[in-house]
PDB file of C-alpha atoms and ligand atoms in Angstrom:
ATOM      1  CA  MET A   1     153.914 -61.427 165.863  1.00  0.00           C
ATOM      2  CA  SER A   2     152.971 -60.670 162.205  1.00  0.00           C
ATOM      3  CA  GLU A   3     154.231 -59.011 159.491  1.00  0.00           C
ATOM      4  CA  ILE A   4     150.981 -57.174 157.539  1.00  0.00           C
ATOM      5  CA  THR A   5     152.788 -56.022 153.764  1.00  0.00           C
ATOM      6  CA  PRO A   6     151.412 -53.723 151.327  1.00  0.00           C
ATOM      7  CA  ALA A   7     149.760 -56.106 150.047  1.00  0.00           C
ATOM      8  CA  ILE A   8     147.838 -57.878 152.301  1.00  0.00           C
ATOM      9  CA  LEU A   9     146.608 -55.102 153.091  1.00  0.00           C
ATOM     10  CA  ALA A  10     145.615 -53.848 149.772  1.00  0.00           C
ATOM     11  CA  GLN A  11     143.758 -57.408 150.095  1.00  0.00           C
ATOM     12  CA  MET A  12     142.053 -56.136 153.148  1.00  0.00           C
ATOM     13  CA  PHE A  13     140.833 -53.240 151.475  1.00  0.00           C
ATOM     14  CA  ARG A  14     139.186 -55.318 148.482  1.00  0.00           C
ATOM     15  CA  ASP A  15     137.673 -57.929 151.651  1.00  0.00           C
ATOM     16  CA  ILE A  16     135.979 -54.385 152.628  1.00  0.00           C
ATOM     17  CA  ALA A  17     134.681 -53.733 148.964  1.00  0.00           C
ATOM     18  CA  ALA A  18     133.442 -56.792 148.706  1.00  0.00           C
ATOM     19  CA  ALA A  19     131.581 -56.640 152.327  1.00  0.00           C
ATOM     20  CA  MET A  20     130.296 -53.569 151.608  1.00  0.00           C
ATOM     21  CA  ALA A  21     128.696 -54.240 147.954  1.00  0.00           C
ATOM     22  CA  ALA A  22     126.978 -56.961 149.624  1.00  0.00           C
ATOM     23  CA  ALA A  23     125.665 -54.650 152.669  1.00  0.00           C
ATOM     24  CA  LYS A  24     125.284 -51.761 149.667  1.00  0.00           C
ATOM     25  CA  GLY A  25     121.196 -52.225 150.508  1.00  0.00           C
ATOM     26  CA  GLU A  26     120.501 -52.916 153.769  1.00  0.00           C
ATOM     27  CA  LEU A  27     123.326 -49.714 154.879  1.00  0.00           C
ATOM     28  CA  CYS A  28     120.824 -47.817 152.314  1.00  0.00           C
ATOM     29  CA  GLU A  29     117.667 -48.873 154.580  1.00  0.00           C
ATOM     30  CA  LEU A  30     118.883 -47.943 157.832  1.00  0.00           C
ATOM     31  CA  ASP A  31     120.395 -44.169 156.516  1.00  0.00           C
ATOM     32  CA  GLY A  32     116.414 -44.610 154.909  1.00  0.00           C
ATOM     33  CA  VAL A  33     114.826 -44.394 158.611  1.00  0.00           C
ATOM     34  CA  ILE A  34     117.216 -41.440 159.629  1.00  0.00           C
ATOM     35  CA  GLY A  35     119.062 -39.898 157.149  1.00  0.00           C
ATOM     36  CA  ASP A  36     118.930 -40.001 153.769  1.00  0.00           C
ATOM     37  CA  ALA A  37     119.488 -44.096 151.992  1.00  0.00           C
ATOM     38  CA  ASP A  38     122.585 -43.277 150.692  1.00  0.00           C
ATOM     39  CA  HIS A  39     125.138 -45.234 153.062  1.00  0.00           C
ATOM     40  CA  GLY A  40     125.101 -47.870 151.287  1.00  0.00           C
ATOM     41  CA  ILE A  41     125.985 -47.244 148.061  1.00  0.00           C
ATOM     42  CA  ALA A  42     128.546 -44.276 149.480  1.00  0.00           C
ATOM     43  CA  MET A  43     130.311 -47.067 151.027  1.00  0.00           C
ATOM     44  CA  ASP A  44     130.602 -49.226 148.414  1.00  0.00           C
ATOM     45  CA  LEU A  45     131.240 -46.614 145.479  1.00  0.00           C
ATOM     46  CA  GLY A  46     133.736 -45.618 148.092  1.00  0.00           C
ATOM     47  CA  PHE A  47     135.784 -49.033 148.573  1.00  0.00           C
ATOM     48  CA  ALA A  48     135.009 -49.760 145.031  1.00  0.00           C
ATOM     49  CA  ALA A  49     137.199 -47.012 143.887  1.00  0.00           C
ATOM     50  CA  VAL A  50     139.414 -47.685 146.589  1.00  0.00           C
ATOM     51  CA  ALA A  51     139.870 -51.319 145.580  1.00  0.00           C
ATOM     52  CA  ARG A  52     140.089 -49.577 141.612  1.00  0.00           C
ATOM     53  CA  ALA A  53     142.975 -47.430 142.137  1.00  0.00           C
ATOM     54  CA  LEU A  54     145.233 -49.963 144.642  1.00  0.00           C
ATOM     55  CA  ASP A  55     144.480 -52.161 141.037  1.00  0.00           C
ATOM     56  CA  GLY A  56     146.871 -49.811 138.955  1.00  0.00           C
ATOM     57  CA  ILE A  57     149.718 -50.441 142.194  1.00  0.00           C
ATOM     58  CA  ASP A  58     152.674 -52.878 142.272  1.00  0.00           C
ATOM     59  CA  PRO A  59     152.078 -54.007 145.711  1.00  0.00           C
ATOM     60  CA  ALA A  60     155.554 -55.133 145.453  1.00  0.00           C
ATOM     61  CA  ALA A  61     156.410 -51.581 144.805  1.00  0.00           C
ATOM     62  CA  SER A  62     155.150 -49.536 147.467  1.00  0.00           C
ATOM     63  CA  ASP A  63     154.545 -49.496 151.378  1.00  0.00           C
ATOM     64  CA  PRO A  64     151.521 -49.725 153.331  1.00  0.00           C
ATOM     65  CA  SER A  65     151.775 -46.133 154.117  1.00  0.00           C
ATOM     66  CA  ALA A  66     151.564 -45.833 149.763  1.00  0.00           C
ATOM     67  CA  ILE A  67     148.548 -47.315 150.371  1.00  0.00           C
ATOM     68  CA  PHE A  68     146.184 -45.786 152.877  1.00  0.00           C
ATOM     69  CA  ASN A  69     147.606 -42.913 151.475  1.00  0.00           C
ATOM     70  CA  THR A  70     146.509 -43.981 147.749  1.00  0.00           C
ATOM     71  CA  ALA A  71     143.217 -45.781 150.028  1.00  0.00           C
ATOM     72  CA  ALA A  72     142.630 -41.977 150.998  1.00  0.00           C
ATOM     73  CA  LYS A  73     142.572 -39.776 148.078  1.00  0.00           C
ATOM     74  CA  SER A  74     140.126 -42.746 145.589  1.00  0.00           C
ATOM     75  CA  PHE A  75     137.843 -43.063 149.068  1.00  0.00           C
ATOM     76  CA  LEU A  76     137.417 -38.955 148.800  1.00  0.00           C
ATOM     77  CA  ASN A  77     136.644 -38.719 145.205  1.00  0.00           C
ATOM     78  CA  ALA A  78     133.968 -40.749 144.979  1.00  0.00           C
ATOM     79  CA  VAL A  79     132.351 -40.135 147.693  1.00  0.00           C
ATOM     80  CA  GLY A  80     130.269 -36.612 148.286  1.00  0.00           C
ATOM     81  CA  ALA A  81     128.848 -38.270 151.466  1.00  0.00           C
ATOM     82  CA  SER A  82     130.049 -36.914 154.741  1.00  0.00           C
ATOM     83  CA  SER A  83     131.325 -40.268 155.312  1.00  0.00           C
ATOM     84  CA  GLY A  84     133.811 -39.563 152.049  1.00  0.00           C
ATOM     85  CA  PRO A  85     135.981 -37.214 154.099  1.00  0.00           C
ATOM     86  CA  LEU A  86     136.501 -38.852 157.406  1.00  0.00           C
ATOM     87  CA  TYR A  87     137.301 -41.902 156.103  1.00  0.00           C
ATOM     88  CA  ALA A  88     139.711 -40.326 154.112  1.00  0.00           C
ATOM     89  CA  THR A  89     140.895 -38.700 156.942  1.00  0.00           C
ATOM     90  CA  ALA A  90     141.308 -41.902 158.706  1.00  0.00           C
ATOM     91  CA  PHE A  91     143.322 -42.931 156.318  1.00  0.00           C
ATOM     92  CA  MET A  92     145.414 -40.790 155.552  1.00  0.00           C
ATOM     93  CA  ARG A  93     146.594 -40.793 159.494  1.00  0.00           C
ATOM     94  CA  ALA A  94     146.618 -44.333 158.604  1.00  0.00           C
ATOM     95  CA  GLY A  95     149.058 -43.488 156.063  1.00  0.00           C
ATOM     96  CA  ALA A  96     151.595 -40.624 158.829  1.00  0.00           C
ATOM     97  CA  ALA A  97     151.492 -44.239 161.684  1.00  0.00           C
ATOM     98  CA  ALA A  98     152.730 -46.234 158.891  1.00  0.00           C
ATOM     99  CA  LYS A  99     155.132 -43.858 157.319  1.00  0.00           C
ATOM    100  CA  GLY A 100     158.758 -45.546 156.239  1.00  0.00           C
ATOM    101  CA  LYS A 101     157.200 -48.503 157.491  1.00  0.00           C
ATOM    102  CA  PRO A 102     157.607 -51.392 154.585  1.00  0.00           C
ATOM    103  CA  VAL A 103     155.684 -54.020 156.647  1.00  0.00           C
ATOM    104  CA  LEU A 104     153.018 -53.550 159.391  1.00  0.00           C
ATOM    105  CA  GLY A 105     154.106 -55.856 162.812  1.00  0.00           C
ATOM    106  CA  ASP A 106     151.231 -56.242 165.743  1.00  0.00           C
ATOM    107  CA  ASP A 107     152.163 -53.226 167.513  1.00  0.00           C
ATOM    108  CA  ASP A 108     152.208 -50.503 164.170  1.00  0.00           C
ATOM    109  CA  VAL A 109     148.811 -52.396 162.967  1.00  0.00           C
ATOM    110  CA  CYS A 110     147.291 -51.584 165.818  1.00  0.00           C
ATOM    111  CA  ALA A 111     149.002 -47.674 166.330  1.00  0.00           C
ATOM    112  CA  CYS A 112     146.776 -47.529 163.145  1.00  0.00           C
ATOM    113  CA  PHE A 113     144.468 -48.718 163.398  1.00  0.00           C
ATOM    114  CA  ILE A 114     143.794 -45.965 167.322  1.00  0.00           C
ATOM    115  CA  ALA A 115     144.769 -43.032 164.680  1.00  0.00           C
ATOM    116  CA  MET A 116     142.037 -43.811 162.136  1.00  0.00           C
ATOM    117  CA  ALA A 117     138.810 -43.921 165.360  1.00  0.00           C
ATOM    118  CA  LYS A 118     141.527 -40.328 166.419  1.00  0.00           C
ATOM    119  CA  GLY A 119     140.538 -38.516 162.822  1.00  0.00           C
ATOM    120  CA  ILE A 120     137.573 -39.773 162.327  1.00  0.00           C
ATOM    121  CA  GLN A 121     137.266 -38.111 166.332  1.00  0.00           C
ATOM    122  CA  ASP A 122     139.312 -35.260 164.642  1.00  0.00           C
ATOM    123  CA  ARG A 123     137.368 -34.358 160.965  1.00  0.00           C
ATOM    124  CA  GLY A 124     133.825 -34.975 162.623  1.00  0.00           C
ATOM    125  CA  LYS A 125     133.975 -33.122 166.266  1.00  0.00           C
ATOM    126  CA  ALA A 126     131.620 -36.612 167.365  1.00  0.00           C
ATOM    127  CA  GLU A 127     131.749 -37.343 170.608  1.00  0.00           C
ATOM    128  CA  PRO A 128     130.275 -41.342 171.824  1.00  0.00           C
ATOM    129  CA  GLY A 129     127.264 -41.091 172.862  1.00  0.00           C
ATOM    130  CA  GLU A 130     126.046 -38.485 169.510  1.00  0.00           C
ATOM    131  CA  LYS A 131     124.777 -41.592 167.305  1.00  0.00           C
ATOM    132  CA  THR A 132     127.661 -41.793 164.961  1.00  0.00           C
ATOM    133  CA  MET A 133     130.806 -44.192 163.156  1.00  0.00           C
ATOM    134  CA  ILE A 134     131.897 -43.200 166.117  1.00  0.00           C
ATOM    135  CA  ASP A 135     130.424 -45.386 169.138  1.00  0.00           C
ATOM    136  CA  ALA A 136     131.359 -47.911 166.764  1.00  0.00           C
ATOM    137  CA  TRP A 137     135.300 -46.770 166.405  1.00  0.00           C
ATOM    138  CA  ALA A 138     135.995 -45.083 169.874  1.00  0.00           C
ATOM    139  CA  PRO A 139     135.085 -47.716 171.955  1.00  0.00           C
ATOM    140  CA  ALA A 140     137.245 -50.151 169.167  1.00  0.00           C
ATOM    141  CA  ALA A 141     139.833 -48.420 170.109  1.00  0.00           C
ATOM    142  CA  ARG A 142     139.682 -48.398 173.659  1.00  0.00           C
ATOM    143  CA  ALA A 143     139.276 -52.064 173.282  1.00  0.00           C
ATOM    144  CA  MET A 144     142.295 -51.870 170.401  1.00  0.00           C
ATOM    145  CA  GLU A 145     144.847 -51.117 172.565  1.00  0.00           C
ATOM    146  CA  GLU A 146     144.076 -52.115 176.662  1.00  0.00           C
ATOM    147  CA  ALA A 147     143.753 -55.493 174.927  1.00  0.00           C
ATOM    148  CA  ARG A 148     147.709 -54.773 173.428  1.00  0.00           C
ATOM    149  CA  ALA A 149     148.243 -53.279 176.195  1.00  0.00           C
ATOM    150  CA  ALA A 150     147.484 -56.369 178.215  1.00  0.00           C
ATOM    151  CA  GLY A 151     149.802 -58.736 176.021  1.00  0.00           C
ATOM    152  CA  ALA A 152     146.979 -59.810 173.284  1.00  0.00           C
ATOM    153  CA  SER A 153     147.822 -61.003 170.373  1.00  0.00           C
ATOM    154  CA  LEU A 154     147.106 -58.284 166.955  1.00  0.00           C
ATOM    155  CA  PRO A 155     144.055 -61.525 165.988  1.00  0.00           C
ATOM    156  CA  ASP A 156     143.068 -61.687 169.636  1.00  0.00           C
ATOM    157  CA  ALA A 157     143.364 -57.648 169.723  1.00  0.00           C
ATOM    158  CA  LEU A 158     141.436 -57.349 166.725  1.00  0.00           C
ATOM    159  CA  ASP A 159     138.099 -59.511 167.690  1.00  0.00           C
ATOM    160  CA  ARG A 160     137.794 -57.106 170.749  1.00  0.00           C
ATOM    161  CA  ALA A 161     137.788 -54.769 168.817  1.00  0.00           C
ATOM    162  CA  VAL A 162     135.231 -56.409 166.610  1.00  0.00           C
ATOM    163  CA  ALA A 163     132.992 -57.555 169.046  1.00  0.00           C
ATOM    164  CA  ALA A 164     132.781 -53.778 171.470  1.00  0.00           C
ATOM    165  CA  ALA A 165     132.303 -52.044 167.788  1.00  0.00           C
ATOM    166  CA  ALA A 166     129.022 -54.496 167.595  1.00  0.00           C
ATOM    167  CA  ALA A 167     128.019 -53.467 170.683  1.00  0.00           C
ATOM    168  CA  GLY A 168     128.900 -50.024 170.203  1.00  0.00           C
ATOM    169  CA  ALA A 169     126.984 -50.810 167.188  1.00  0.00           C
ATOM    170  CA  GLU A 170     123.818 -51.995 169.075  1.00  0.00           C
ATOM    171  CA  ALA A 171     124.102 -49.050 171.563  1.00  0.00           C
ATOM    172  CA  THR A 172     123.505 -46.215 168.966  1.00  0.00           C
ATOM    173  CA  ARG A 173     119.757 -47.188 169.410  1.00  0.00           C
ATOM    174  CA  ALA A 174     119.377 -45.665 172.636  1.00  0.00           C
ATOM    175  CA  MET A 175     120.457 -43.112 171.453  1.00  0.00           C
ATOM    176  CA  VAL A 176     119.911 -39.603 170.158  1.00  0.00           C
ATOM    177  CA  ALA A 177     121.432 -38.095 167.279  1.00  0.00           C
ATOM    178  CA  THR A 178     122.799 -34.701 167.497  1.00  0.00           C
ATOM    179  CA  LYS A 179     125.756 -34.868 164.553  1.00  0.00           C
ATOM    180  CA  GLY A 180     125.002 -35.537 160.990  1.00  0.00           C
ATOM    181  CA  ARG A 181     121.968 -35.640 158.925  1.00  0.00           C
ATOM    182  CA  SER A 182     120.199 -37.603 161.143  1.00  0.00           C
ATOM    183  CA  ALA A 183     120.256 -34.893 164.257  1.00  0.00           C
ATOM    184  CA  ARG A 184     117.069 -33.738 162.615  1.00  0.00           C
ATOM    185  CA  LEU A 185     114.914 -36.368 163.670  1.00  0.00           C
ATOM    186  CA  GLY A 186     115.763 -35.261 167.326  1.00  0.00           C
ATOM    187  CA  GLU A 187     114.003 -38.039 169.380  1.00  0.00           C
ATOM    188  CA  ARG A 188     112.465 -39.846 166.583  1.00  0.00           C
ATOM    189  CA  SER A 189     116.236 -41.415 165.426  1.00  0.00           C
ATOM    190  CA  LEU A 190     115.847 -43.436 169.242  1.00  0.00           C
ATOM    191  CA  GLY A 191     115.547 -47.445 168.460  1.00  0.00           C
ATOM    192  CA  HIS A 192     117.360 -47.317 164.853  1.00  0.00           C
ATOM    193  CA  MET A 193     120.862 -47.849 164.802  1.00  0.00           C
ATOM    194  CA  ASP A 194     123.016 -46.048 163.205  1.00  0.00           C
ATOM    195  CA  PRO A 195     124.481 -46.447 160.152  1.00  0.00           C
ATOM    196  CA  GLY A 196     128.071 -45.109 160.193  1.00  0.00           C
ATOM    197  CA  ALA A 197     127.909 -47.152 163.208  1.00  0.00           C
ATOM    198  CA  ALA A 198     126.267 -50.240 160.837  1.00  0.00           C
ATOM    199  CA  SER A 199     129.101 -50.018 158.131  1.00  0.00           C
ATOM    200  CA  ALA A 200     132.266 -49.668 160.962  1.00  0.00           C
ATOM    201  CA  VAL A 201     131.294 -52.911 162.290  1.00  0.00           C
ATOM    202  CA  ILE A 202     131.356 -54.140 158.601  1.00  0.00           C
ATOM    203  CA  MET A 203     134.761 -52.797 157.974  1.00  0.00           C
ATOM    204  CA  ILE A 204     136.423 -53.464 161.333  1.00  0.00           C
ATOM    205  CA  ARG A 205     135.149 -57.398 160.766  1.00  0.00           C
ATOM    206  CA  SER A 206     136.887 -56.693 157.522  1.00  0.00           C
ATOM    207  CA  MET A 207     140.114 -55.046 158.197  1.00  0.00           C
ATOM    208  CA  ALA A 208     139.691 -58.049 161.265  1.00  0.00           C
ATOM    209  CA  ARG A 209     140.257 -61.083 158.967  1.00  0.00           C
ATOM    210  CA  ALA A 210     142.372 -59.842 156.984  1.00  0.00           C
ATOM    211  CA  LEU A 211     145.534 -59.088 159.757  1.00  0.00           C
ATOM    212  CA  GLY A 212     144.425 -61.694 162.132  1.00  0.00           C
TER     213      GLY A 212
HETATM  214  P1  ADP B 301     125.445 -38.496 154.783  1.00  0.00           P
HETATM  215  O1  ADP B 301     125.105 -38.150 155.850  1.00  0.00           O
HETATM  216  O2  ADP B 301     125.635 -37.258 153.612  1.00  0.00           O
HETATM  217  O3  ADP B 301     124.312 -38.705 153.313  1.00  0.00           O
HETATM  218  P2  ADP B 301     126.787 -41.543 154.620  1.00  0.00           P
HETATM  219  O4  ADP B 301     125.171 -41.780 154.757  1.00  0.00           O
HETATM  220  O5  ADP B 301     127.457 -41.858 154.027  1.00  0.00           O
HETATM  221  O6  ADP B 301     126.296 -39.237 154.620  1.00  0.00           O
HETATM  222  O7  ADP B 301     126.839 -41.210 156.119  1.00  0.00           O
HETATM  223  C1  ADP B 301     126.117 -41.202 157.610  1.00  0.00           C
HETATM  224  C2  ADP B 301     127.215 -41.400 158.273  1.00  0.00           C
HETATM  225  O8  ADP B 301     127.982 -40.571 158.985  1.00  0.00           O
HETATM  226  C3  ADP B 301     126.037 -41.224 159.663  1.00  0.00           C
HETATM  227  O9  ADP B 301     125.604 -41.863 159.756  1.00  0.00           O
HETATM  228  C4  ADP B 301     127.269 -40.725 160.837  1.00  0.00           C
HETATM  229  O10 ADP B 301     128.003 -42.671 161.681  1.00  0.00           O
HETATM  230  C5  ADP B 301     127.890 -40.624 160.376  1.00  0.00           C
HETATM  231  N1  ADP B 301     128.229 -39.274 160.597  1.00  0.00           N
HETATM  232  C6  ADP B 301     127.850 -37.565 160.085  1.00  0.00           C
HETATM  233  N2  ADP B 301     128.498 -37.027 160.646  1.00  0.00           N
HETATM  234  C7  ADP B 301     129.550 -37.670 161.100  1.00  0.00           C
HETATM  235  C8  ADP B 301     130.693 -36.583 162.007  1.00  0.00           C
HETATM  236  N3  ADP B 301     130.657 -35.417 162.522  1.00  0.00           N
HETATM  237  N4  ADP B 301     131.475 -37.384 163.481  1.00  0.00           N
HETATM  238  C9  ADP B 301     131.814 -37.906 162.803  1.00  0.00           C
HETATM  239  N5  ADP B 301     130.594 -39.583 161.906  1.00  0.00           N
HETATM  240  C10 ADP B 301     129.465 -38.902 161.056  1.00  0.00           C
HETATM  241 MG1   MG B 302     123.385 -40.516 153.629  1.00  0.00          MG
END
């Protein structure tokens, strides 16, 4: 049974920020093919802002819900692209799922993760198969839930979520975009991975490393 403290969550966001900074070019390239080439910039700016905001918080005097809510606000303020409100909603929902808890246990982490995926889906109204980040998040959340229900440990469940997200992102190559900017391309979006699904894998992998 793990005990995820506010300090661990803040470190998780710093790890995501470092991973997004490293993937910035690759994510902009993916978005350049089917969008407007700014997705890497958006994710880098957004998580750098989250990391900065969290540097101003004393984790010992905070709680998991406050960490997620700070992340939500700073991400939303920093990101003008459509990923801004989507991830802000995800972090706000995780904050709500963590409300009142001084630390997160295994089931709490699972609930926060599932709340994030649902928040993105509620905010963006994308269904699986529409070539968005939902094609990574929805299978990841399902894998996490099924793994926990089957008695898997949190690290195992997180690993399965990473694998499901990666498979989901790969599968977006064979999808035609019908949501977001790349929907304008129609059939021409075929054959290319969705940038939002690619960054979701990076985020979920960082989460698994930090929380597993
Ligand atoms: P923008 O399209 O405004 O430039 P970004 O480049 O930051 O925003 O993000 C693009 C990604 O956002 C897409 O690859 C897709 O995964 C995701 N996206 C766009 N619209 C939606 C939506 N309605 N629901 C879920 N994800 C979406
Ligand atoms: Mg873009």
